[in-house]
Amino acid sequence: QQQVKQSPQSLIVQKGGISIINCAYENTAFDYFPWYQQFPGKGPALLIAIRPDVSEKKEGRFTISFNKSAKQFSLHIMDSQPGDSATYFCAANRGATNKLIFGTGTLLAVQP
Amino acid sequence: DTAVSQTPKYLVTQMGNDKSIKCEQNLGHDTMYWYKQDSKKFLKIMFSYNNKELIINETVPNRFSPKSPDKAHLNLHINSLELGDSAVYFCASSGTDRLWGYTFGSGTRLTVV
């Protein structure tokens, strides 16, 4: 049972373009939605996170859009760069257990 | 100064052997985790400890046994290794504010032959 569904599985974007990765969740008790970035041979690293009381959060070229009624959230990477090429994971959790449930990951390749 | 360090980075061993992976964090976090990343990159939680107390124990074979001697250390011992245990194992830690997220180690690539 996949509680957080992520798409697409892979994505190729030209340098300067917009990368969009989508996630959907089932559990309405989730109250924290982070995105992680993972480079080959490294552990995932927190990129940006949002709580469901806001619809959008922007940090530099990275934006999370959140649609609570649709139970969906997405990551937009503006002006994508080759250095952004990595695997991106959405995640969700709730409350005190702090167990992060990860999506299945999106391999992003930004072509120069 | 590495925040979450795991050793070893690579581990190649034969089926049936017993092995351990060690993790240490110097962030002062209270909670530590073990995650398994399979060949398809899927990340799944295995265990979580809060201040040395086991708080999450997912459906993991009991050949896997975590141990936390103090809140800065979390080790994973695996008995009777099987081919299907081959994966990358990540240790992570988190503090009290979830907005700071998890800090992951660089992983231990375990290959069982």
mmCIF file of C-alpha atoms in Angstrom:
data_model
loop_
_atom_site.group_PDB
_atom_site.id
_atom_site.type_symbol
_atom_site.label_atom_id
_atom_site.label_comp_id
_atom_site.label_asym_id
_atom_site.label_seq_id
_atom_site.Cartn_x
_atom_site.Cartn_y
_atom_site.Cartn_z
ATOM 1 C CA GLN A 1 0.000 0.000 0.000
ATOM 2 C CA GLN A 2 1.700 3.133 -1.253
ATOM 3 C CA GLN A 3 0.532 6.011 0.921
ATOM 4 C CA VAL A 4 2.348 8.670 -1.106
ATOM 5 C CA LYS A 5 2.232 8.316 -4.876
ATOM 6 C CA GLN A 6 4.779 10.196 -6.958
ATOM 7 C CA SER A 7 5.018 10.890 -10.680
ATOM 8 C CA PRO A 8 6.694 10.893 -13.090
ATOM 9 C CA GLN A 9 9.245 8.181 -12.449
ATOM 10 C CA SER A 10 11.769 10.037 -14.596
ATOM 11 C CA LEU A 11 11.938 13.458 -16.186
ATOM 12 C CA ILE A 12 14.188 15.085 -18.762
ATOM 13 C CA VAL A 13 14.208 18.869 -18.915
ATOM 14 C CA GLN A 14 16.278 21.307 -20.912
ATOM 15 C CA LYS A 15 18.470 23.783 -19.084
ATOM 16 C CA GLY A 16 16.427 26.835 -18.164
ATOM 17 C CA GLY A 17 13.134 24.941 -18.285
ATOM 18 C CA ILE A 18 10.662 24.174 -15.502
ATOM 19 C CA SER A 19 10.708 20.771 -13.811
ATOM 20 C CA ILE A 20 7.439 19.653 -12.238
ATOM 21 C CA ILE A 21 7.060 16.617 -9.989
ATOM 22 C CA ASN A 22 3.719 15.613 -8.536
ATOM 23 C CA CYS A 23 2.668 13.713 -5.444
ATOM 24 C CA ALA A 24 -0.640 12.552 -4.046
ATOM 25 C CA TYR A 25 -1.466 11.198 -0.623
ATOM 26 C CA GLU A 26 -4.305 9.282 0.990
ATOM 27 C CA ASN A 27 -4.020 9.917 4.696
ATOM 28 C CA THR A 28 -5.704 13.192 5.635
ATOM 29 C CA ALA A 29 -3.923 13.101 8.990
ATOM 30 C CA PHE A 30 -0.616 13.936 7.307
ATOM 31 C CA ASP A 31 0.446 17.419 8.356
ATOM 32 C CA TYR A 32 3.948 17.872 7.021
ATOM 33 C CA PHE A 33 5.124 17.502 3.426
ATOM 34 C CA PRO A 34 8.846 17.754 2.669
ATOM 35 C CA TRP A 35 10.792 17.239 -0.510
ATOM 36 C CA TYR A 36 14.198 15.597 -0.491
ATOM 37 C CA GLN A 37 16.965 15.675 -3.092
ATOM 38 C CA GLN A 38 19.380 12.785 -3.483
ATOM 39 C CA PHE A 39 22.581 12.766 -5.517
ATOM 40 C CA PRO A 40 24.249 9.466 -6.466
ATOM 41 C CA GLY A 41 26.194 7.952 -3.590
ATOM 42 C CA LYS A 42 24.706 10.381 -1.070
ATOM 43 C CA GLY A 43 21.866 10.357 1.387
ATOM 44 C CA PRO A 44 18.681 12.322 0.745
ATOM 45 C CA ALA A 45 18.839 15.960 1.835
ATOM 46 C CA LEU A 46 15.912 18.182 2.766
ATOM 47 C CA LEU A 47 15.134 20.642 -0.020
ATOM 48 C CA ILE A 48 11.941 22.377 1.050
ATOM 49 C CA ALA A 49 8.899 21.552 3.192
ATOM 50 C CA ILE A 50 5.333 22.768 3.644
ATOM 51 C CA ARG A 51 2.503 22.423 6.121
ATOM 52 C CA PRO A 52 -1.100 22.062 4.851
ATOM 53 C CA ASP A 53 -2.196 25.458 6.164
ATOM 54 C CA VAL A 54 -0.456 27.206 3.250
ATOM 55 C CA SER A 55 -0.953 26.648 -0.469
ATOM 56 C CA GLU A 56 2.492 27.586 -1.688
ATOM 57 C CA LYS A 57 6.018 27.936 -0.398
ATOM 58 C CA LYS A 58 8.930 29.289 -2.389
ATOM 59 C CA GLU A 59 12.643 29.070 -1.666
ATOM 60 C CA GLY A 60 14.821 30.385 -4.441
ATOM 61 C CA ARG A 61 14.106 28.413 -7.619
ATOM 62 C CA PHE A 62 12.141 25.754 -5.730
ATOM 63 C CA THR A 63 8.400 26.046 -5.064
ATOM 64 C CA ILE A 64 5.957 23.654 -3.408
ATOM 65 C CA SER A 65 2.320 23.979 -4.442
ATOM 66 C CA PHE A 66 -0.163 22.330 -2.098
ATOM 67 C CA ASN A 67 -3.805 21.449 -2.800
ATOM 68 C CA LYS A 68 -5.384 20.183 0.400
ATOM 69 C CA SER A 69 -8.798 19.377 -1.071
ATOM 70 C CA ALA A 70 -7.247 17.283 -3.852
ATOM 71 C CA LYS A 71 -4.658 15.789 -1.475
ATOM 72 C CA GLN A 72 -1.912 16.666 -3.902
ATOM 73 C CA PHE A 73 1.327 18.609 -3.765
ATOM 74 C CA SER A 74 3.979 19.338 -6.311
ATOM 75 C CA LEU A 75 7.538 20.583 -6.642
ATOM 76 C CA HIS A 76 8.381 23.136 -9.286
ATOM 77 C CA ILE A 77 12.009 23.831 -10.152
ATOM 78 C CA MET A 78 12.310 27.035 -12.117
ATOM 79 C CA ASP A 79 15.249 27.735 -14.453
ATOM 80 C CA SER A 80 16.407 24.130 -14.091
ATOM 81 C CA GLN A 81 20.174 23.639 -14.154
ATOM 82 C CA PRO A 82 22.340 20.598 -14.885
ATOM 83 C CA GLY A 83 23.392 20.681 -11.218
ATOM 84 C CA ASP A 84 19.739 19.974 -10.310
ATOM 85 C CA SER A 85 20.041 16.516 -11.884
ATOM 86 C CA ALA A 86 19.243 14.156 -9.022
ATOM 87 C CA THR A 87 16.504 11.949 -7.624
ATOM 88 C CA TYR A 88 13.712 13.835 -5.898
ATOM 89 C CA PHE A 89 11.468 12.343 -3.244
ATOM 90 C CA CYS A 90 8.283 13.739 -1.831
ATOM 91 C CA ALA A 91 7.321 12.614 1.653
ATOM 92 C CA ALA A 92 4.661 13.032 4.303
ATOM 93 C CA ASN A 93 4.159 12.364 7.950
ATOM 94 C CA ARG A 94 1.991 13.237 10.883
ATOM 95 C CA GLY A 95 2.442 14.145 14.448
ATOM 96 C CA ALA A 96 4.437 12.603 17.156
ATOM 97 C CA THR A 97 5.594 9.395 15.505
ATOM 98 C CA ASN A 98 7.498 11.473 12.959
ATOM 99 C CA LYS A 99 7.666 8.501 10.602
ATOM 100 C CA LEU A 100 8.346 9.918 7.148
ATOM 101 C CA ILE A 101 6.592 8.074 4.339
ATOM 102 C CA PHE A 102 8.437 8.606 1.075
ATOM 103 C CA GLY A 103 7.168 8.660 -2.474
ATOM 104 C CA THR A 104 8.798 6.400 -5.047
ATOM 105 C CA GLY A 105 11.185 9.035 -6.354
ATOM 106 C CA THR A 106 11.686 10.937 -9.613
ATOM 107 C CA LEU A 107 14.964 10.846 -11.484
ATOM 108 C CA LEU A 108 15.481 14.292 -12.980
ATOM 109 C CA ALA A 109 17.993 14.886 -15.757
ATOM 110 C CA VAL A 110 18.582 18.473 -16.841
ATOM 111 C CA GLN A 111 20.229 18.600 -20.228
ATOM 112 C CA PRO A 112 22.677 21.436 -20.983
ATOM 113 C CA ASP B 1 32.688 17.587 10.580
ATOM 114 C CA THR B 2 30.133 14.999 9.398
ATOM 115 C CA ALA B 3 26.692 15.387 10.996
ATOM 116 C CA VAL B 4 25.504 11.776 10.534
ATOM 117 C CA SER B 5 28.235 9.272 9.846
ATOM 118 C CA GLN B 6 27.819 5.622 8.975
ATOM 119 C CA THR B 7 30.372 2.862 8.809
ATOM 120 C CA PRO B 8 31.187 0.990 6.752
ATOM 121 C CA LYS B 9 30.329 2.673 3.467
ATOM 122 C CA TYR B 10 30.474 -0.618 1.564
ATOM 123 C CA LEU B 11 29.899 -4.121 2.839
ATOM 124 C CA VAL B 12 30.201 -7.248 0.708
ATOM 125 C CA THR B 13 29.494 -10.503 2.479
ATOM 126 C CA GLN B 14 28.330 -14.044 1.901
ATOM 127 C CA MET B 15 24.884 -15.411 2.585
ATOM 128 C CA GLY B 16 24.457 -16.636 6.101
ATOM 129 C CA ASN B 17 26.965 -14.257 7.654
ATOM 130 C CA ASP B 18 26.205 -11.767 10.430
ATOM 131 C CA LYS B 19 27.156 -8.113 9.987
ATOM 132 C CA SER B 20 26.746 -4.773 11.740
ATOM 133 C CA ILE B 21 26.422 -1.191 10.542
ATOM 134 C CA LYS B 22 27.197 1.685 12.875
ATOM 135 C CA CYS B 23 25.782 5.194 12.918
ATOM 136 C CA GLU B 24 26.692 8.275 14.918
ATOM 137 C CA GLN B 25 25.234 11.780 14.869
ATOM 138 C CA ASN B 26 26.721 14.938 16.370
ATOM 139 C CA LEU B 27 23.678 17.168 15.900
ATOM 140 C CA GLY B 28 22.233 16.689 19.361
ATOM 141 C CA HIS B 29 19.087 15.157 17.862
ATOM 142 C CA ASP B 30 16.889 12.948 20.016
ATOM 143 C CA THR B 31 15.537 10.680 17.286
ATOM 144 C CA MET B 32 17.411 8.343 14.984
ATOM 145 C CA TYR B 33 16.230 6.077 12.179
ATOM 146 C CA TRP B 34 17.218 3.267 9.886
ATOM 147 C CA TYR B 35 15.880 3.359 6.334
ATOM 148 C CA LYS B 36 16.370 0.792 3.593
ATOM 149 C CA GLN B 37 16.690 1.910 -0.038
ATOM 150 C CA ASP B 38 16.166 -0.878 -2.537
ATOM 151 C CA SER B 39 17.437 -1.191 -6.090
ATOM 152 C CA LYS B 40 14.491 0.872 -7.346
ATOM 153 C CA LYS B 41 15.446 3.685 -4.970
ATOM 154 C CA PHE B 42 12.400 3.163 -2.773
ATOM 155 C CA LEU B 43 13.037 4.383 0.792
ATOM 156 C CA LYS B 44 11.328 2.457 3.566
ATOM 157 C CA ILE B 45 11.623 3.017 7.276
ATOM 158 C CA MET B 46 12.795 0.092 9.351
ATOM 159 C CA PHE B 47 13.296 1.401 12.882
ATOM 160 C CA SER B 48 13.240 4.576 14.903
ATOM 161 C CA TYR B 49 14.669 5.334 18.319
ATOM 162 C CA ASN B 50 13.905 8.347 20.476
ATOM 163 C CA ASN B 51 16.445 8.969 23.212
ATOM 164 C CA LYS B 52 17.494 5.295 23.233
ATOM 165 C CA GLU B 53 13.914 4.007 23.248
ATOM 166 C CA LEU B 54 12.547 2.036 20.286
ATOM 167 C CA ILE B 55 9.461 3.857 18.986
ATOM 168 C CA ILE B 56 9.017 2.508 15.470
ATOM 169 C CA ASN B 57 9.538 -1.093 14.472
ATOM 170 C CA GLU B 58 8.173 -1.719 11.006
ATOM 171 C CA THR B 59 7.536 -5.146 9.535
ATOM 172 C CA VAL B 60 11.157 -6.172 9.376
ATOM 173 C CA PRO B 61 12.478 -9.756 9.740
ATOM 174 C CA ASN B 62 13.705 -10.351 13.265
ATOM 175 C CA ARG B 63 17.135 -11.095 11.793
ATOM 176 C CA PHE B 64 17.498 -7.300 11.936
ATOM 177 C CA SER B 65 18.175 -5.952 15.405
ATOM 178 C CA PRO B 66 18.825 -2.286 16.143
ATOM 179 C CA LYS B 67 20.638 -1.090 19.222
ATOM 180 C CA SER B 68 21.002 2.413 20.588
ATOM 181 C CA PRO B 69 23.612 2.630 23.351
ATOM 182 C CA ASP B 70 22.999 6.375 23.691
ATOM 183 C CA LYS B 71 21.019 8.998 21.805
ATOM 184 C CA ALA B 72 23.946 9.815 19.520
ATOM 185 C CA HIS B 73 24.451 6.252 18.296
ATOM 186 C CA LEU B 74 22.266 3.746 16.503
ATOM 187 C CA ASN B 75 23.613 0.454 15.232
ATOM 188 C CA LEU B 76 22.025 -2.208 13.061
ATOM 189 C CA HIS B 77 22.945 -5.858 13.374
ATOM 190 C CA ILE B 78 21.820 -8.324 10.735
ATOM 191 C CA ASN B 79 21.937 -12.076 11.307
ATOM 192 C CA SER B 80 21.928 -14.822 8.689
ATOM 193 C CA LEU B 81 22.182 -12.460 5.738
ATOM 194 C CA GLU B 82 20.122 -13.267 2.656
ATOM 195 C CA LEU B 83 20.444 -12.179 -0.967
ATOM 196 C CA GLY B 84 17.329 -10.023 -0.573
ATOM 197 C CA ASP B 85 19.020 -7.971 2.131
ATOM 198 C CA SER B 86 21.215 -6.367 -0.518
ATOM 199 C CA ALA B 87 20.362 -2.662 -0.470
ATOM 200 C CA VAL B 88 21.603 0.693 0.716
ATOM 201 C CA TYR B 89 20.905 1.292 4.392
ATOM 202 C CA PHE B 90 20.606 4.869 5.563
ATOM 203 C CA CYS B 91 20.811 6.172 9.066
ATOM 204 C CA ALA B 92 19.084 9.486 9.784
ATOM 205 C CA SER B 93 18.380 11.735 12.714
ATOM 206 C CA SER B 94 15.893 14.482 13.493
ATOM 207 C CA GLY B 95 15.341 17.114 16.125
ATOM 208 C CA THR B 96 12.181 18.395 17.761
ATOM 209 C CA ASP B 97 11.216 20.767 14.922
ATOM 210 C CA ARG B 98 10.079 18.803 11.889
ATOM 211 C CA LEU B 99 10.603 21.762 9.589
ATOM 212 C CA TRP B 100 14.336 21.105 9.826
ATOM 213 C CA GLY B 101 13.710 17.622 8.438
ATOM 214 C CA TYR B 102 15.816 14.539 8.701
ATOM 215 C CA THR B 103 19.590 14.556 8.297
ATOM 216 C CA PHE B 104 20.705 11.420 6.492
ATOM 217 C CA GLY B 105 24.052 9.722 6.486
ATOM 218 C CA SER B 106 25.727 8.784 3.215
ATOM 219 C CA GLY B 107 24.507 5.220 3.394
ATOM 220 C CA THR B 108 25.980 1.745 3.629
ATOM 221 C CA ARG B 109 25.779 -0.303 0.446
ATOM 222 C CA LEU B 110 25.319 -3.905 1.515
ATOM 223 C CA THR B 111 25.859 -6.612 -1.092
ATOM 224 C CA VAL B 112 25.126 -10.199 -0.160
ATOM 225 C CA VAL B 113 26.657 -12.780 -2.496
#
